[in-house]
């Protein structure tokens, strides 16, 4: 199984500032045949199901604000939230879809 | 737009079988993969299994011996059975649509989730 490790486990960021979440996979999730990274990011607010934010590591899902961006390749990935808003308070998960495991989650709060 | 709704008992006794159904509305099941994912209270997400609309399946190896996923496209439903449940199977169970292909893709539509508690 591919192990996903997110860092940090939680972070507090001031409104309008940037939040950065890292995700490291124990094996590369870059599929050589199509040069795509099999990695997605999800946002989960309390009492709600997760919501897809980013897929193929850097493609934003339709309707997701452009302050959310994904980057990285191979085994190291980053979710960046620019200009943090109050509604961005949530737990964020990375997910690799080779063997379909999730990171442990990162809780984002307002400082 | 497509909506998913889980249904099934909220309480299951230890050693019995958990059975859940997901009803897909507002769209076709064709050309998509359909998954079950669970989340123990206060914990992270665990993929259980997926099924293609044509019936091909894939399971989490850690649950493969106990889980069965099936699809009924005529009624726009897919289902999960999990046998020999224990307290460790207590979780919110989500039904989810996956875009992409058998190799994987984004999980773009989720049900609201249903809490299943395993207790005598």
GROMACS .gro file of C-alpha atoms in nm:
model
  231
    1UNK     CA    1   0.000   0.000   0.000
    2UNK     CA    2   0.105   0.357  -0.065
    3UNK     CA    3   0.135   0.545   0.264
    4UNK     CA    4   0.033   0.909   0.265
    5UNK     CA    5   0.181   1.148   0.519
    6UNK     CA    6   0.044   1.498   0.553
    7UNK     CA    7   0.212   1.784   0.735
    8UNK     CA    8   0.137   1.962   0.951
    9UNK     CA    9  -0.146   1.788   1.136
   10UNK     CA   10  -0.297   2.128   1.206
   11UNK     CA   11  -0.223   2.491   1.140
   12UNK     CA   12  -0.367   2.829   1.230
   13UNK     CA   13  -0.348   3.108   0.975
   14UNK     CA   14  -0.464   3.469   0.989
   15UNK     CA   15  -0.748   3.578   0.762
   16UNK     CA   16  -0.609   3.687   0.427
   17UNK     CA   17  -0.284   3.498   0.472
   18UNK     CA   18  -0.159   3.180   0.303
   19UNK     CA   19  -0.200   2.823   0.425
   20UNK     CA   20   0.030   2.551   0.294
   21UNK     CA   21  -0.033   2.181   0.340
   22UNK     CA   22   0.212   1.913   0.234
   23UNK     CA   23   0.149   1.554   0.135
   24UNK     CA   24   0.421   1.295   0.085
   25UNK     CA   25   0.357   0.953  -0.067
   26UNK     CA   26   0.570   0.647   0.005
   27UNK     CA   27   0.587   0.567  -0.368
   28UNK     CA   28   0.559   0.781  -0.676
   29UNK     CA   29   0.203   0.840  -0.795
   30UNK     CA   30   0.320   0.970  -1.131
   31UNK     CA   31   0.188   0.734  -1.399
   32UNK     CA   32   0.450   0.725  -1.673
   33UNK     CA   33   0.212   0.621  -1.952
   34UNK     CA   34   0.013   0.945  -1.934
   35UNK     CA   35   0.247   1.164  -1.725
   36UNK     CA   36  -0.028   1.233  -1.472
   37UNK     CA   37   0.000   1.241  -1.095
   38UNK     CA   38  -0.276   1.031  -0.943
   39UNK     CA   39  -0.341   1.262  -0.650
   40UNK     CA   40  -0.637   1.468  -0.533
   41UNK     CA   41  -0.719   1.706  -0.249
   42UNK     CA   42  -1.044   1.724  -0.054
   43UNK     CA   43  -1.194   1.969   0.193
   44UNK     CA   44  -1.420   1.843   0.471
   45UNK     CA   45  -1.618   2.077   0.693
   46UNK     CA   46  -1.779   1.952   1.016
   47UNK     CA   47  -2.085   1.737   0.957
   48UNK     CA   48  -2.036   1.737   0.581
   49UNK     CA   49  -1.892   1.491   0.330
   50UNK     CA   50  -1.557   1.571   0.172
   51UNK     CA   51  -1.555   1.799  -0.129
   52UNK     CA   52  -1.321   1.755  -0.424
   53UNK     CA   53  -1.093   2.056  -0.467
   54UNK     CA   54  -0.804   1.943  -0.686
   55UNK     CA   55  -0.741   1.635  -0.903
   56UNK     CA   56  -0.446   1.521  -1.114
   57UNK     CA   57  -0.244   1.706  -0.845
   58UNK     CA   58  -0.305   2.051  -0.991
   59UNK     CA   59  -0.637   2.065  -1.178
   60UNK     CA   60  -0.897   2.266  -0.992
   61UNK     CA   61  -1.247   2.119  -0.981
   62UNK     CA   62  -1.517   2.330  -1.142
   63UNK     CA   63  -1.653   2.591  -0.902
   64UNK     CA   64  -1.358   2.581  -0.662
   65UNK     CA   65  -1.221   2.931  -0.592
   66UNK     CA   66  -0.887   3.005  -0.756
   67UNK     CA   67  -0.728   3.079  -0.418
   68UNK     CA   68  -0.694   2.700  -0.392
   69UNK     CA   69  -0.406   2.553  -0.589
   70UNK     CA   70  -0.221   2.224  -0.602
   71UNK     CA   71   0.135   2.152  -0.703
   72UNK     CA   72   0.400   1.883  -0.693
   73UNK     CA   73   0.489   1.561  -0.869
   74UNK     CA   74   0.606   1.210  -0.794
   75UNK     CA   75   0.601   1.181  -0.416
   76UNK     CA   76   0.576   1.539  -0.288
   77UNK     CA   77   0.267   1.754  -0.320
   78UNK     CA   78   0.134   2.080  -0.181
   79UNK     CA   79  -0.208   2.236  -0.139
   80UNK     CA   80  -0.192   2.613  -0.110
   81UNK     CA   81  -0.478   2.830   0.007
   82UNK     CA   82  -0.410   3.196  -0.069
   83UNK     CA   83  -0.602   3.479   0.098
   84UNK     CA   84  -0.752   3.247   0.361
   85UNK     CA   85  -1.122   3.308   0.425
   86UNK     CA   86  -1.330   3.212   0.728
   87UNK     CA   87  -1.519   2.957   0.520
   88UNK     CA   88  -1.193   2.770   0.450
   89UNK     CA   89  -1.182   2.638   0.807
   90UNK     CA   90  -1.192   2.263   0.751
   91UNK     CA   91  -0.991   1.944   0.745
   92UNK     CA   92  -0.803   1.884   0.421
   93UNK     CA   93  -0.712   1.539   0.290
   94UNK     CA   94  -0.481   1.428   0.014
   95UNK     CA   95  -0.575   1.108  -0.170
   96UNK     CA   96  -0.381   0.895  -0.413
   97UNK     CA   97  -0.590   0.694  -0.649
   98UNK     CA   98  -0.348   0.419  -0.746
   99UNK     CA   99  -0.440   0.214  -0.441
  100UNK     CA  100  -0.689   0.468  -0.309
  101UNK     CA  101  -0.541   0.564   0.029
  102UNK     CA  102  -0.588   0.895   0.205
  103UNK     CA  103  -0.363   1.112   0.414
  104UNK     CA  104  -0.449   1.152   0.781
  105UNK     CA  105  -0.587   1.503   0.733
  106UNK     CA  106  -0.474   1.855   0.817
  107UNK     CA  107  -0.697   2.082   1.023
  108UNK     CA  108  -0.692   2.448   0.916
  109UNK     CA  109  -0.809   2.708   1.166
  110UNK     CA  110  -0.811   3.085   1.189
  111UNK     CA  111  -0.542   3.246   1.404
  112UNK     CA  112  -2.692   1.733  -1.115
  113UNK     CA  113  -2.628   1.388  -0.978
  114UNK     CA  114  -2.718   1.324  -0.615
  115UNK     CA  115  -2.639   1.022  -0.401
  116UNK     CA  116  -2.834   0.898  -0.100
  117UNK     CA  117  -2.731   0.621   0.135
  118UNK     CA  118  -2.987   0.404   0.310
  119UNK     CA  119  -2.973   0.115   0.553
  120UNK     CA  120  -2.983   0.025   0.922
  121UNK     CA  121  -2.805   0.260   1.159
  122UNK     CA  122  -2.740  -0.014   1.413
  123UNK     CA  123  -2.592  -0.357   1.344
  124UNK     CA  124  -2.506  -0.627   1.597
  125UNK     CA  125  -2.153  -0.764   1.620
  126UNK     CA  126  -2.087  -1.063   1.390
  127UNK     CA  127  -2.384  -0.972   1.170
  128UNK     CA  128  -2.385  -0.827   0.818
  129UNK     CA  129  -2.396  -0.455   0.741
  130UNK     CA  130  -2.603  -0.379   0.431
  131UNK     CA  131  -2.623  -0.037   0.267
  132UNK     CA  132  -2.773   0.089  -0.057
  133UNK     CA  133  -2.694   0.405  -0.248
  134UNK     CA  134  -2.957   0.555  -0.477
  135UNK     CA  135  -2.830   0.767  -0.764
  136UNK     CA  136  -3.063   1.040  -0.886
  137UNK     CA  137  -3.038   1.314  -1.145
  138UNK     CA  138  -2.814   1.124  -1.381
  139UNK     CA  139  -2.706   0.794  -1.527
  140UNK     CA  140  -2.475   0.541  -1.369
  141UNK     CA  141  -2.320   0.465  -1.706
  142UNK     CA  142  -1.952   0.530  -1.764
  143UNK     CA  143  -1.874   0.599  -1.400
  144UNK     CA  144  -1.716   0.415  -1.111
  145UNK     CA  145  -1.910   0.398  -0.785
  146UNK     CA  146  -1.740   0.364  -0.448
  147UNK     CA  147  -1.803   0.315  -0.081
  148UNK     CA  148  -1.579   0.506   0.159
  149UNK     CA  149  -1.605   0.512   0.536
  150UNK     CA  150  -1.494   0.739   0.818
  151UNK     CA  151  -1.487   0.627   1.182
  152UNK     CA  152  -1.603   0.903   1.419
  153UNK     CA  153  -1.334   1.166   1.453
  154UNK     CA  154  -1.095   0.981   1.222
  155UNK     CA  155  -0.983   0.977   0.860
  156UNK     CA  156  -1.117   0.828   0.538
  157UNK     CA  157  -1.090   0.467   0.421
  158UNK     CA  158  -1.183   0.346   0.073
  159UNK     CA  159  -1.375   0.016   0.082
  160UNK     CA  160  -1.453  -0.079  -0.279
  161UNK     CA  161  -1.565   0.042  -0.618
  162UNK     CA  162  -1.781  -0.099  -0.893
  163UNK     CA  163  -1.807   0.006  -1.255
  164UNK     CA  164  -2.157   0.039  -1.398
  165UNK     CA  165  -2.090  -0.275  -1.602
  166UNK     CA  166  -2.016  -0.473  -1.286
  167UNK     CA  167  -1.637  -0.495  -1.260
  168UNK     CA  168  -1.515  -0.446  -0.905
  169UNK     CA  169  -1.211  -0.363  -0.696
  170UNK     CA  170  -1.171  -0.394  -0.319
  171UNK     CA  171  -0.950  -0.264  -0.043
  172UNK     CA  172  -0.732  -0.570   0.032
  173UNK     CA  173  -0.785  -0.522   0.405
  174UNK     CA  174  -1.163  -0.561   0.364
  175UNK     CA  175  -1.184  -0.782   0.056
  176UNK     CA  176  -1.270  -1.099   0.245
  177UNK     CA  177  -1.573  -0.937   0.412
  178UNK     CA  178  -1.702  -0.683   0.159
  179UNK     CA  179  -1.924  -0.728  -0.144
  180UNK     CA  180  -2.025  -0.443  -0.374
  181UNK     CA  181  -2.297  -0.481  -0.634
  182UNK     CA  182  -2.484  -0.262  -0.882
  183UNK     CA  183  -2.842  -0.249  -1.009
  184UNK     CA  184  -2.841  -0.003  -1.299
  185UNK     CA  185  -3.209  -0.061  -1.374
  186UNK     CA  186  -3.292   0.098  -1.039
  187UNK     CA  187  -2.994   0.335  -1.034
  188UNK     CA  188  -2.856   0.181  -0.717
  189UNK     CA  189  -2.543   0.019  -0.588
  190UNK     CA  190  -2.495  -0.163  -0.261
  191UNK     CA  191  -2.244  -0.274  -0.001
  192UNK     CA  192  -2.248  -0.577   0.223
  193UNK     CA  193  -1.990  -0.616   0.497
  194UNK     CA  194  -1.996  -0.941   0.690
  195UNK     CA  195  -1.884  -1.032   1.043
  196UNK     CA  196  -1.883  -0.674   1.164
  197UNK     CA  197  -1.716  -0.559   1.485
  198UNK     CA  198  -1.705  -0.231   1.672
  199UNK     CA  199  -1.415  -0.131   1.448
  200UNK     CA  200  -1.661  -0.110   1.158
  201UNK     CA  201  -1.854   0.169   1.330
  202UNK     CA  202  -1.827   0.463   1.091
  203UNK     CA  203  -2.003   0.706   0.864
  204UNK     CA  204  -2.038   0.528   0.531
  205UNK     CA  205  -2.035   0.741   0.215
  206UNK     CA  206  -2.134   0.643  -0.134
  207UNK     CA  207  -1.929   0.829  -0.391
  208UNK     CA  208  -1.897   0.875  -0.765
  209UNK     CA  209  -1.553   0.853  -0.919
  210UNK     CA  210  -1.472   1.013  -1.250
  211UNK     CA  211  -1.180   0.899  -1.463
  212UNK     CA  212  -1.105   0.535  -1.533
  213UNK     CA  213  -1.021   0.208  -1.359
  214UNK     CA  214  -0.681   0.350  -1.266
  215UNK     CA  215  -0.853   0.619  -1.069
  216UNK     CA  216  -0.985   0.971  -1.074
  217UNK     CA  217  -1.138   1.239  -0.860
  218UNK     CA  218  -1.427   1.156  -0.625
  219UNK     CA  219  -1.652   1.432  -0.743
  220UNK     CA  220  -1.992   1.352  -0.592
  221UNK     CA  221  -2.058   1.227  -0.238
  222UNK     CA  222  -2.367   1.125  -0.049
  223UNK     CA  223  -2.432   1.290   0.285
  224UNK     CA  224  -2.318   0.976   0.463
  225UNK     CA  225  -2.492   0.740   0.701
  226UNK     CA  226  -2.366   0.650   1.047
  227UNK     CA  227  -2.358   0.279   1.114
  228UNK     CA  228  -2.296   0.174   1.471
  229UNK     CA  229  -2.197  -0.181   1.556
  230UNK     CA  230  -2.322  -0.264   1.902
  231UNK     CA  231  -2.523  -0.528   2.080
   0.00000   0.00000   0.00000
